[in-house]
Tab-separated table of N, CA and C in Angstrom:
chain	number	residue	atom	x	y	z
A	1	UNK	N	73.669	-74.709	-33.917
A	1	UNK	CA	72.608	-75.703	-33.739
A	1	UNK	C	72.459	-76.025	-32.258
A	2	UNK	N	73.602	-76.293	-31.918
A	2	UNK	CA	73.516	-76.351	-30.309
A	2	UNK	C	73.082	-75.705	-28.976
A	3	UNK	N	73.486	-73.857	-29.751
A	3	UNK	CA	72.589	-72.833	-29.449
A	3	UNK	C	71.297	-72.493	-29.025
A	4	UNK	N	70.550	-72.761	-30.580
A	4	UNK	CA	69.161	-72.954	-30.631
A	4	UNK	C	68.561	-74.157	-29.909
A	5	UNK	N	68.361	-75.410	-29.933
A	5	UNK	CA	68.357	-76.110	-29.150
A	5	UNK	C	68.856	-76.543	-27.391
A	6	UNK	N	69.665	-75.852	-27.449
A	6	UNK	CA	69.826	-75.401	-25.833
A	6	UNK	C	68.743	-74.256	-25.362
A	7	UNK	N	68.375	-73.071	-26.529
A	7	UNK	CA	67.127	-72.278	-26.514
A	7	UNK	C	65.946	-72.756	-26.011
A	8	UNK	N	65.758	-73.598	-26.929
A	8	UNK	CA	64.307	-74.297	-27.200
A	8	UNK	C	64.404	-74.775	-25.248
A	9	UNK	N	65.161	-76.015	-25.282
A	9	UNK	CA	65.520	-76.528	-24.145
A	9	UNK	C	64.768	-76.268	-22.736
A	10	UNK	N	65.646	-75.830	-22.926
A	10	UNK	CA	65.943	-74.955	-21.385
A	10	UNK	C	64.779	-74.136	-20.633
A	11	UNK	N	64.404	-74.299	-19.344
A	11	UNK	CA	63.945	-73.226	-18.937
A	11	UNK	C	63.490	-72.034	-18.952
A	12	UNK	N	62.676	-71.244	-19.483
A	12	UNK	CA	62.889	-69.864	-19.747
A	12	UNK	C	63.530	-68.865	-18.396
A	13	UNK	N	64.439	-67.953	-19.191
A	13	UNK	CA	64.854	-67.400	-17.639
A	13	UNK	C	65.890	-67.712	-16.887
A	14	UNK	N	66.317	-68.465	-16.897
A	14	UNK	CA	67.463	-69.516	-15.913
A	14	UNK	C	68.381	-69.133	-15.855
A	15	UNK	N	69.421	-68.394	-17.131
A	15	UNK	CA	70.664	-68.096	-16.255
A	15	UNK	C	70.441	-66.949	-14.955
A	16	UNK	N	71.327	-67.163	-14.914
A	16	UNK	CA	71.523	-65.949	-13.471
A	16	UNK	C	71.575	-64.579	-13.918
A	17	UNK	N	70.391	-63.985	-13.390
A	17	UNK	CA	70.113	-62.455	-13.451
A	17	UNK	C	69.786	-62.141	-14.578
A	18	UNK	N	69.477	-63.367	-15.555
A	18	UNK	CA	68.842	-63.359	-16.647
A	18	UNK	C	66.922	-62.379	-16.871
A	19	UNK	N	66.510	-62.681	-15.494
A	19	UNK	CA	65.340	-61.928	-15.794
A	19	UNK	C	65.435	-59.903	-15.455
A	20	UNK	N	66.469	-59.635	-15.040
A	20	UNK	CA	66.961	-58.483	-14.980
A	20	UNK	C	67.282	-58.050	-16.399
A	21	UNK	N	68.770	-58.469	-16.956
A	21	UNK	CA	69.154	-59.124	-18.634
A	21	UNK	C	67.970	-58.944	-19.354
A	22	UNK	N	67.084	-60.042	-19.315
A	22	UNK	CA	65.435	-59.816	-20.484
A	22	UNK	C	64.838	-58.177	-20.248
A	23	UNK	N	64.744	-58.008	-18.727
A	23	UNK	CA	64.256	-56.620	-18.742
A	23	UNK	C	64.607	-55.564	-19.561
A	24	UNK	N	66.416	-55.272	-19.688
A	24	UNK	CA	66.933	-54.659	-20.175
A	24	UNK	C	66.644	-54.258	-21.900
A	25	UNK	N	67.069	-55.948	-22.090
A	25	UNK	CA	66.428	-56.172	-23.461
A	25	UNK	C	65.102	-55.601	-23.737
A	26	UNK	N	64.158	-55.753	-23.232
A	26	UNK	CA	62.865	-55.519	-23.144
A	26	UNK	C	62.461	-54.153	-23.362
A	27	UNK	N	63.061	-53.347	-22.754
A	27	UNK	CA	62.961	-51.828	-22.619
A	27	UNK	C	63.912	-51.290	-23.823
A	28	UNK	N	65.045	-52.309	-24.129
A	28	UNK	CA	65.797	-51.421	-25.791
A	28	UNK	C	64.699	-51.952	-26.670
A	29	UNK	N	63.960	-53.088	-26.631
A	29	UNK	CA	63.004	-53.068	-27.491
A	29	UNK	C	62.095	-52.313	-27.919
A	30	UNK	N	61.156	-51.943	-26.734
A	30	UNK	CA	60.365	-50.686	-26.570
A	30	UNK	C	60.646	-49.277	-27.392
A	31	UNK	N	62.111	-49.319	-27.434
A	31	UNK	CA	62.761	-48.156	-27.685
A	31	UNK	C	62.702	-48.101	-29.084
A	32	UNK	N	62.905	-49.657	-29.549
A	32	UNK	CA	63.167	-49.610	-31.045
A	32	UNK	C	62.006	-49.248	-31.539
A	33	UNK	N	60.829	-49.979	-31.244
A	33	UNK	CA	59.233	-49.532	-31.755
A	33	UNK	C	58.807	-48.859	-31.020
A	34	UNK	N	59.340	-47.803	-30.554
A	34	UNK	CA	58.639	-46.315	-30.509
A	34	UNK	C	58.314	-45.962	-28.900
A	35	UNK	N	58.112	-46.847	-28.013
A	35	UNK	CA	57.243	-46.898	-26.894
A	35	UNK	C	58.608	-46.389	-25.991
A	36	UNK	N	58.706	-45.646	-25.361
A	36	UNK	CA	59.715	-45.152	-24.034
A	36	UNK	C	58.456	-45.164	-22.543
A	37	UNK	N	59.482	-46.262	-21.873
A	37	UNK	CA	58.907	-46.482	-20.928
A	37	UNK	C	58.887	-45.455	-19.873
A	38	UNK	N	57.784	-44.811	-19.443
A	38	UNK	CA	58.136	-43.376	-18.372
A	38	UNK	C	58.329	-43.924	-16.687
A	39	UNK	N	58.093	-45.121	-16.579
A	39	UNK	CA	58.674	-45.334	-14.874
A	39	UNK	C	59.513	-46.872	-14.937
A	40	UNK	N	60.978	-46.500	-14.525
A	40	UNK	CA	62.108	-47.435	-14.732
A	40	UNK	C	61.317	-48.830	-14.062
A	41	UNK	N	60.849	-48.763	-12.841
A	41	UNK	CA	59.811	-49.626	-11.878
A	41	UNK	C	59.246	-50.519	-12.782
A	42	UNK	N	58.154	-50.216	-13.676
A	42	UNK	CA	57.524	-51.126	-14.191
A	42	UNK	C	57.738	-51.168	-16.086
A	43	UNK	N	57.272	-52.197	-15.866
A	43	UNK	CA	57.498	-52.960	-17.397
A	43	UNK	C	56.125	-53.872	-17.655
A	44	UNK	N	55.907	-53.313	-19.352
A	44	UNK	CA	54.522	-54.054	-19.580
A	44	UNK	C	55.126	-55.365	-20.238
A	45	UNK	N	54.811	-56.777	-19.589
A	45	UNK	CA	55.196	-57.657	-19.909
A	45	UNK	C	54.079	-58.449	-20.918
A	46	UNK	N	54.114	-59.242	-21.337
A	46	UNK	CA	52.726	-60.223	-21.726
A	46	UNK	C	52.514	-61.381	-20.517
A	47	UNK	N	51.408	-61.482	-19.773
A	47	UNK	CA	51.221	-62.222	-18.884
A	47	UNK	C	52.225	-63.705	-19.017
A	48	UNK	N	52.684	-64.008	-19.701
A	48	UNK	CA	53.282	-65.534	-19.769
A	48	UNK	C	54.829	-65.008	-19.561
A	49	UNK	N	55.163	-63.923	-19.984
A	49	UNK	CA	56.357	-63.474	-19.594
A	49	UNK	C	56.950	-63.115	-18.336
A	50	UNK	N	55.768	-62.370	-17.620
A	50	UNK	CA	55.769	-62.094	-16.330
A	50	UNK	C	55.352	-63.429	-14.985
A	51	UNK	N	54.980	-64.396	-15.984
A	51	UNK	CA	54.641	-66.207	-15.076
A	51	UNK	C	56.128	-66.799	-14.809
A	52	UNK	N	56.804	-66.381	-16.166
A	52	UNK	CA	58.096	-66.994	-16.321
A	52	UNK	C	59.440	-66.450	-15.836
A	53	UNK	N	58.837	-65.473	-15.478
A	53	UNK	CA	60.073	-64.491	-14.534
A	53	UNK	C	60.172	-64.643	-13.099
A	54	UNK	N	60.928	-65.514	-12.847
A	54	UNK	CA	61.502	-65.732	-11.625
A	54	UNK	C	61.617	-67.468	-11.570
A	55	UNK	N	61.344	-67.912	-10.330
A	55	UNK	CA	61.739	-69.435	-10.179
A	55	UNK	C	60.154	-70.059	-10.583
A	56	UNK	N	60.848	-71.135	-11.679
A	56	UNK	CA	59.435	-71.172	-12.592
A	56	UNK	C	59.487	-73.179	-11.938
A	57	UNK	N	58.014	-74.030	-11.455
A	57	UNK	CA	58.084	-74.990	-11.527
A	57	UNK	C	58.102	-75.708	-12.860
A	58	UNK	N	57.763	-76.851	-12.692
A	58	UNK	CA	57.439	-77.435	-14.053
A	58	UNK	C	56.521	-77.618	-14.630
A	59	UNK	N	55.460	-77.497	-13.504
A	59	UNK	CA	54.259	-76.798	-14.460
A	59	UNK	C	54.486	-75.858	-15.188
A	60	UNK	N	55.100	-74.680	-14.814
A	60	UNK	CA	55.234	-73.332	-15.616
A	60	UNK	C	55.983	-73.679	-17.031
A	61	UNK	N	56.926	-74.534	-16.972
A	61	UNK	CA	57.381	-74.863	-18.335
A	61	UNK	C	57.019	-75.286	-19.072
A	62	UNK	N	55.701	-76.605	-18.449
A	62	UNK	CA	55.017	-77.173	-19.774
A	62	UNK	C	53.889	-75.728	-20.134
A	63	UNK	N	53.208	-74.780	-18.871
A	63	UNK	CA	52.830	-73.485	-19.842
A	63	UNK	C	53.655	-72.898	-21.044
A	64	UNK	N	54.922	-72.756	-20.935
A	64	UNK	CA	55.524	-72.115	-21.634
A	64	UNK	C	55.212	-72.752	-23.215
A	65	UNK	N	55.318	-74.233	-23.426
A	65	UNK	CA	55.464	-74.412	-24.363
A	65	UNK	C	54.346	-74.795	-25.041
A	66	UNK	N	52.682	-74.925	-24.175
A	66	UNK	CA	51.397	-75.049	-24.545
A	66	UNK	C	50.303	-73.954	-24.670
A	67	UNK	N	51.056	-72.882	-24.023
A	67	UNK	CA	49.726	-71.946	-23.326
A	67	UNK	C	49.892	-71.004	-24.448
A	68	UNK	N	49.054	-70.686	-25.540
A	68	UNK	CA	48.661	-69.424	-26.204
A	68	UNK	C	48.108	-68.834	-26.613
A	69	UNK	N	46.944	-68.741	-25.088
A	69	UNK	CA	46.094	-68.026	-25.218
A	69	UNK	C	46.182	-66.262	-23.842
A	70	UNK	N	46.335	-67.399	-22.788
A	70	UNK	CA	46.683	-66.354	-21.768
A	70	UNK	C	47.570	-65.895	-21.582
A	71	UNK	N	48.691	-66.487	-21.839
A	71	UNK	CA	50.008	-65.865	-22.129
A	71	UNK	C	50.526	-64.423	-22.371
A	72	UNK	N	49.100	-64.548	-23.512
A	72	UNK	CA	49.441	-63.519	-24.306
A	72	UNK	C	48.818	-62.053	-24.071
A	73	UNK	N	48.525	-62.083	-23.303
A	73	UNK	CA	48.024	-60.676	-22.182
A	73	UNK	C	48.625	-59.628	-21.619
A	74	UNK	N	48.662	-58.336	-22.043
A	74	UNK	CA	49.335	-57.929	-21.277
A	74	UNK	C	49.223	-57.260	-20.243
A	75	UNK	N	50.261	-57.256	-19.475
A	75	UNK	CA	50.191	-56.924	-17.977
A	75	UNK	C	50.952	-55.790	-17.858
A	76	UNK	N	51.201	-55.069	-16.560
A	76	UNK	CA	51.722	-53.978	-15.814
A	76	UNK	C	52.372	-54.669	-14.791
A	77	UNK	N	54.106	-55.267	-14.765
A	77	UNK	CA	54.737	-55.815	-13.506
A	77	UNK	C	55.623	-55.048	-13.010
A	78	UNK	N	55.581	-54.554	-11.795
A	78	UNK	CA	56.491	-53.556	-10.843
A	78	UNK	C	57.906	-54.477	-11.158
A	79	UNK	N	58.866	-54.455	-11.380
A	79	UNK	CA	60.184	-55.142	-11.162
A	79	UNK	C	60.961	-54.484	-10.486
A	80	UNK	N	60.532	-54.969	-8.770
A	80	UNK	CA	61.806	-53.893	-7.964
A	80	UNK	C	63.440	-54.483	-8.231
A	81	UNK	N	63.753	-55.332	-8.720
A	81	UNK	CA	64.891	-55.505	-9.194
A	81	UNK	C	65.001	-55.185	-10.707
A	82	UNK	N	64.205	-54.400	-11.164
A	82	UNK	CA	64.736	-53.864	-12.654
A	82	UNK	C	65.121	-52.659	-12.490
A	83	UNK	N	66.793	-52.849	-12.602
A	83	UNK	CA	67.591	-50.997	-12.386
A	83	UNK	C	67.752	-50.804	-14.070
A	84	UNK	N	67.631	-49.861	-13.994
A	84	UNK	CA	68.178	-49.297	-15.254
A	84	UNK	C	69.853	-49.098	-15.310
A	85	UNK	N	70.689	-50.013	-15.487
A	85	UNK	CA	71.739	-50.360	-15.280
A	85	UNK	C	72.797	-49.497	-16.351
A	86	UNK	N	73.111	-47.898	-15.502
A	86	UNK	CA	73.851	-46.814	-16.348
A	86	UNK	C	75.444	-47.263	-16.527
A	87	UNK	N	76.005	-48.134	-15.990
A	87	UNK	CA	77.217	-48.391	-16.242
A	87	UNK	C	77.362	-49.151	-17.171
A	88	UNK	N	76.518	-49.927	-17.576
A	88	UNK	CA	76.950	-51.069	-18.776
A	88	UNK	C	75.932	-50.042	-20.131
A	89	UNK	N	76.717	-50.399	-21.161
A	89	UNK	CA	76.375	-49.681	-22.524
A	89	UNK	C	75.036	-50.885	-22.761
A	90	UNK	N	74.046	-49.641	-23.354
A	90	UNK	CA	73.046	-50.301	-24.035
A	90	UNK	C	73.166	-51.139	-25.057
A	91	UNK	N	74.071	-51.169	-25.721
A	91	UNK	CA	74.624	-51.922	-27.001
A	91	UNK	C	74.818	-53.477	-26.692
A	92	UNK	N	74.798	-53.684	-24.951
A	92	UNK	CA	75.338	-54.827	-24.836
A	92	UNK	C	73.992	-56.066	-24.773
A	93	UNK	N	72.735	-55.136	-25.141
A	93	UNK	CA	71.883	-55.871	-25.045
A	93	UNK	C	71.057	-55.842	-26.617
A	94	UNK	N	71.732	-55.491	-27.447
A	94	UNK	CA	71.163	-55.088	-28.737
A	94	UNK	C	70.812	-56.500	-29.631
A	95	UNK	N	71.399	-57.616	-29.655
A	95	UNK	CA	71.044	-58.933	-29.687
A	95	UNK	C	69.586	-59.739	-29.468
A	96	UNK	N	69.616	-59.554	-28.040
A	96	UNK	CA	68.536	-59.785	-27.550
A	96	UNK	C	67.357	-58.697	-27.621
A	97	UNK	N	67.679	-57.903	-27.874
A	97	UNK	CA	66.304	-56.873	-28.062
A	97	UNK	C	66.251	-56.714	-29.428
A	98	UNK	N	66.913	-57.286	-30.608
A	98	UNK	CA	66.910	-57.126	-32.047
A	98	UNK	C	65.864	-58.624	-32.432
A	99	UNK	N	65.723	-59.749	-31.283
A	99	UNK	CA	64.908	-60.765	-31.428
A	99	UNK	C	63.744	-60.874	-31.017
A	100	UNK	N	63.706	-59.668	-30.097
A	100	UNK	CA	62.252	-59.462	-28.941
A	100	UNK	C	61.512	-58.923	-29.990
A	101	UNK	N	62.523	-57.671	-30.520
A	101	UNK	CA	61.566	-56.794	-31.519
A	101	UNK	C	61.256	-57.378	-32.650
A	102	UNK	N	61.933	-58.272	-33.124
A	102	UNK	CA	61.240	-59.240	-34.583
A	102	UNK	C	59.997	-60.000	-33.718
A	103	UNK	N	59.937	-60.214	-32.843
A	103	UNK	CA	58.901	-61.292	-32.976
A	103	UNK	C	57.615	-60.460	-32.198
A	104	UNK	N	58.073	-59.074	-31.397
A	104	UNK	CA	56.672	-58.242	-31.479
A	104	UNK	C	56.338	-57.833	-32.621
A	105	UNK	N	57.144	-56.927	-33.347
A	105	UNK	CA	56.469	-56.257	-34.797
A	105	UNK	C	55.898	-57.461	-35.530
A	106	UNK	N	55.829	-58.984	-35.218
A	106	UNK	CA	55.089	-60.006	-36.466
A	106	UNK	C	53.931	-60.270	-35.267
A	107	UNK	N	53.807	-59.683	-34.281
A	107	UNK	CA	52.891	-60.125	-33.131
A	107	UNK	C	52.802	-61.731	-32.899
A	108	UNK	N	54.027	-61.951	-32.677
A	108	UNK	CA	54.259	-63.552	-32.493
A	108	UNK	C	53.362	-64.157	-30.826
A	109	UNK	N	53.596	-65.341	-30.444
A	109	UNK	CA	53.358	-65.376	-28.754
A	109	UNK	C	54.442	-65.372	-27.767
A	110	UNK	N	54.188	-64.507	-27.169
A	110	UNK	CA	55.528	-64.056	-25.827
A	110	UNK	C	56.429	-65.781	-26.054
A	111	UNK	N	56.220	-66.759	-26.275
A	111	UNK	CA	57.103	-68.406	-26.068
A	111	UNK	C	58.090	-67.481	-27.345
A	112	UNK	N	57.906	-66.722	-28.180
A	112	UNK	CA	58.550	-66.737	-29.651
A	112	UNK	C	59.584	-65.391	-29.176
A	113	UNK	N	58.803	-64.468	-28.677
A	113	UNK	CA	59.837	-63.135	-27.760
A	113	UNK	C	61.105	-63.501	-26.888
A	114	UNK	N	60.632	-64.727	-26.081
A	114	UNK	CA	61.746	-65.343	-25.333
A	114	UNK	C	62.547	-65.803	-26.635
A	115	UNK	N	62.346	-66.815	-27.521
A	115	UNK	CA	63.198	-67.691	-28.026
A	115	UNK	C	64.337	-67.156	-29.365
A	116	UNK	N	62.864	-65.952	-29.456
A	116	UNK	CA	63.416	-64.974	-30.629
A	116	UNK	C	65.481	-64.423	-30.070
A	117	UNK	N	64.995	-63.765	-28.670
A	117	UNK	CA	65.693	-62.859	-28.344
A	117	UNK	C	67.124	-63.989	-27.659
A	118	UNK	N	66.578	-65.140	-27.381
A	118	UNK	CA	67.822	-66.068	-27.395
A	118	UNK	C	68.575	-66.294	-28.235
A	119	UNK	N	67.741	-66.499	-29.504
A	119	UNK	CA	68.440	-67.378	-30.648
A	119	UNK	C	69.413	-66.405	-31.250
A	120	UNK	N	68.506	-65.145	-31.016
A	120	UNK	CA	69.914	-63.861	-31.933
A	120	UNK	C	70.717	-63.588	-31.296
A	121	UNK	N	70.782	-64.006	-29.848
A	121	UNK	CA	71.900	-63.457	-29.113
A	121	UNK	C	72.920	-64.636	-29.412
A	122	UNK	N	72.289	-65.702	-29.749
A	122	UNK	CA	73.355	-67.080	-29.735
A	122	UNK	C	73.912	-67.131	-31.380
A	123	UNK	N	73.270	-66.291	-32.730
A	123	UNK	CA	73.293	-66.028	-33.568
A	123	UNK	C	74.595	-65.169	-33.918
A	124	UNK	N	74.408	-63.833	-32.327
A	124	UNK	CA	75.916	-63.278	-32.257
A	124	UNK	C	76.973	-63.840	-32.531
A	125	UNK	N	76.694	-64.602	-31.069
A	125	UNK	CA	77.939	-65.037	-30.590
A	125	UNK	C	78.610	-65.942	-31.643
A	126	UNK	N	77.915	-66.924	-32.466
A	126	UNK	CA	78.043	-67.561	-33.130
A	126	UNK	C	78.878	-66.516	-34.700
A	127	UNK	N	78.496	-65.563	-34.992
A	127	UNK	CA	79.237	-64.867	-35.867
A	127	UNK	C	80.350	-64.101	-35.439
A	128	UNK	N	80.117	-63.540	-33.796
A	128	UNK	CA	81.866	-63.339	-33.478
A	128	UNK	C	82.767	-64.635	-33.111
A	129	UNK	N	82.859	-65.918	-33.167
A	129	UNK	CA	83.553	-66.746	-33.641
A	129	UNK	C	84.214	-66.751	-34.863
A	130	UNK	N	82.911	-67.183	-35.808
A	130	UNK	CA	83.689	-66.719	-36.729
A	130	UNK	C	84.633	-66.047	-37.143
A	131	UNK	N	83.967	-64.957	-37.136
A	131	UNK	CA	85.096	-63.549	-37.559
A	131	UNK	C	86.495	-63.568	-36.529
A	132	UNK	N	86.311	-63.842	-35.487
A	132	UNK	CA	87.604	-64.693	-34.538
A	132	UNK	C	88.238	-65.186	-35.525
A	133	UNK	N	87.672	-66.179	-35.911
A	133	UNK	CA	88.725	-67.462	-36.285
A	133	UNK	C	89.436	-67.323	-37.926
A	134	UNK	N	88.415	-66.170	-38.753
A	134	UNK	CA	88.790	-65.857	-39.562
A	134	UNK	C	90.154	-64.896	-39.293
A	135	UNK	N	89.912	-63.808	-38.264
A	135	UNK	CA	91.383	-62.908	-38.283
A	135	UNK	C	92.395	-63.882	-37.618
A	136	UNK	N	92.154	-64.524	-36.525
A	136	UNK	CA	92.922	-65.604	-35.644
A	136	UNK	C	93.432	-66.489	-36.057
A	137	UNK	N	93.585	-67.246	-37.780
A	137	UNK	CA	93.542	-68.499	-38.367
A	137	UNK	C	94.586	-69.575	-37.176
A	138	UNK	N	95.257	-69.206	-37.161
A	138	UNK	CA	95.872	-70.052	-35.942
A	138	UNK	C	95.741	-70.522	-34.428
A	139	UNK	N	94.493	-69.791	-34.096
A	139	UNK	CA	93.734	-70.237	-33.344
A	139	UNK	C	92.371	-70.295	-33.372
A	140	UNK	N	91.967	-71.123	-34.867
A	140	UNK	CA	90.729	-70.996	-34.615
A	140	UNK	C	90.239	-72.582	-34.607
A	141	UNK	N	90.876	-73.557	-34.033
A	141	UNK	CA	90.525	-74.357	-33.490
A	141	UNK	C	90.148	-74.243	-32.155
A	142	UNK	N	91.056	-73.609	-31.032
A	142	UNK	CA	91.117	-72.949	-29.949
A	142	UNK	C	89.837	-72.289	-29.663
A	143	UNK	N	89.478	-71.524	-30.681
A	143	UNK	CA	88.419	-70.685	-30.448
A	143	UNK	C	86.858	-71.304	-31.055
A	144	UNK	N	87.224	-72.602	-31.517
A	144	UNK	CA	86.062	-73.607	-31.837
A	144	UNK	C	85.492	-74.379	-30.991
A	145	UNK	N	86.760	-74.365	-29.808
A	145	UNK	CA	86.694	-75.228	-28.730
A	145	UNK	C	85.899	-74.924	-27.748
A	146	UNK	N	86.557	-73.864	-27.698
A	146	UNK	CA	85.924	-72.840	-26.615
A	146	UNK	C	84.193	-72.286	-26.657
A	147	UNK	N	84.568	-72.433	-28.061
A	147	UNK	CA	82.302	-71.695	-28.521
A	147	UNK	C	82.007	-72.629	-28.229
A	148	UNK	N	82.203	-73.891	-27.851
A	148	UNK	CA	81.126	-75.475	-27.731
A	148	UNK	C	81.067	-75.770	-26.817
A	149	UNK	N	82.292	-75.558	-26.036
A	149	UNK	CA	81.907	-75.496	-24.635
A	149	UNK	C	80.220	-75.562	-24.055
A	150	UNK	N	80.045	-76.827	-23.183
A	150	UNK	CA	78.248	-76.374	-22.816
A	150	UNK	C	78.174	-74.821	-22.167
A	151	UNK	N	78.651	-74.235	-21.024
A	151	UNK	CA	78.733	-73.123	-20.570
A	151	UNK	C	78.633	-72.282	-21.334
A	152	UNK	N	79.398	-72.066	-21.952
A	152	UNK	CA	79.622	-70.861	-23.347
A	152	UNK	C	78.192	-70.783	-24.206
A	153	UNK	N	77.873	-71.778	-24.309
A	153	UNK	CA	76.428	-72.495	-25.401
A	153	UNK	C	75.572	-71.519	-24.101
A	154	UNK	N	75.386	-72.330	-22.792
A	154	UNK	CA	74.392	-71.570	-21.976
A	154	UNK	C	74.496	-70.320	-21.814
A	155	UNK	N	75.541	-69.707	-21.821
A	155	UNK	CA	75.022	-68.213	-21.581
A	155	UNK	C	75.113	-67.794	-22.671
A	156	UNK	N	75.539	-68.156	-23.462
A	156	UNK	CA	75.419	-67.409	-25.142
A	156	UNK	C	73.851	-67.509	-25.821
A	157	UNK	N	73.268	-68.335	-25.034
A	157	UNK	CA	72.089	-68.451	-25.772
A	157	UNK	C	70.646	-67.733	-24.398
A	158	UNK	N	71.534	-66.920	-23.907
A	158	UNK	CA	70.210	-66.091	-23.175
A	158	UNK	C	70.632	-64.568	-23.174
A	159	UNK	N	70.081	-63.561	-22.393
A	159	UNK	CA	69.826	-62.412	-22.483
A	159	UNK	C	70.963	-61.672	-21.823
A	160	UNK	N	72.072	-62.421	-21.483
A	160	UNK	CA	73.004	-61.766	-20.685
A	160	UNK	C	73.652	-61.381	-21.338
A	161	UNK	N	74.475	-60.085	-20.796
A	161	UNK	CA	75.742	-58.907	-21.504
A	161	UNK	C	76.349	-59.993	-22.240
A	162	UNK	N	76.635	-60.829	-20.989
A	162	UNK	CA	78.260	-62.003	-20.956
A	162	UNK	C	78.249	-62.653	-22.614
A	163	UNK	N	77.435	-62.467	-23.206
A	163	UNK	CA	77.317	-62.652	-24.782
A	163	UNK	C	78.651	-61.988	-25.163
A	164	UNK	N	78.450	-60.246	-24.968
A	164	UNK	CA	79.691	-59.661	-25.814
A	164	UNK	C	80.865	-60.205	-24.784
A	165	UNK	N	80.754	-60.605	-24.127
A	165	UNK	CA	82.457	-60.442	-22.995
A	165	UNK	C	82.781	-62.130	-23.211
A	166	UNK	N	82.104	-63.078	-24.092
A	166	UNK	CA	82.580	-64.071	-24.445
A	166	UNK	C	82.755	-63.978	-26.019
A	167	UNK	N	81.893	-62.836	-26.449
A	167	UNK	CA	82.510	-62.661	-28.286
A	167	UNK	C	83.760	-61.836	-27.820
């Protein structure tokens, strides 16, 4: 609960290197429904996605949570900081691109792509606890403690690897 609502919350974008993270996601999405992106450089975003990528004021946030009309456009954005990052396994973004892709295949609005791809990543994390605490029984207070943590909550509930390296 804390998860999702830290989702909703928050900023879109905000942790650190999180809009690199979404990229990633973004492109295993692509992958899942069919589309292979042919230049690592650019990424077709939906205009509200590509508003919300980078240092967003507060205007941009009340867009986020009003705008759905233009938003929903899509665009062609060069991301010279989107590497195709060969050392880390694609798997580590399968969370977040398992929420992007539910809420393109229902053609939701890019606000639902962001929140989608949060909530399942925080959905993870939230079931490798569990299963923690189920094999761990003796520390699964320890490990109750630790998932509630606000920190843990914040990056568990965005697009970063650090999901699996805190499950």
């Amino acid at each position: 609960i804390l998860g999702v609502l830290n989702s909703i919350i928050m900023k879109p974008l905000n942790v650190p290197d999180e809009t690199i993270h979404f990229a990633q996601s973004y492109e295993l999405s692509n992958r899942m429904i069919g589309k292979e992106s042919s230049d690592v450089s650019t990424v077709v975003y939906t205009s509200g996605i590509a508003r919300s990528a980078g240092d967003i004021l507060l205007q941009d946030a009340h867009f986020f949570f009003s705008d759905f009309s233009y938003g929903n456009r899509n665009v062609s954005m060069t991301a010279p900081s989107f590497i195709r990052m060969t050392s880390v396994p694609v798997i580590v973004y399968f969370p977040g691109a398992l929420g992007i892709t539910f809420a393109r295949l229902f053609q939701m609005p890019y606000q639902f792509e962001l929140l989608m791809g949060r909530i399942t990543s925080i959905l993870f994390l939230s079931l490798m606890a569990v299963v923690a605490m189920k094999l761990y029984s003796p520390f699964r207070y320890a490990i109750a403690a630790i998932s509630l943590l606000p920190s843990v909550v914040w990056v568990g509930a965005s697009f970063s690897y650090d999901v699996w390296n805190l499950s």
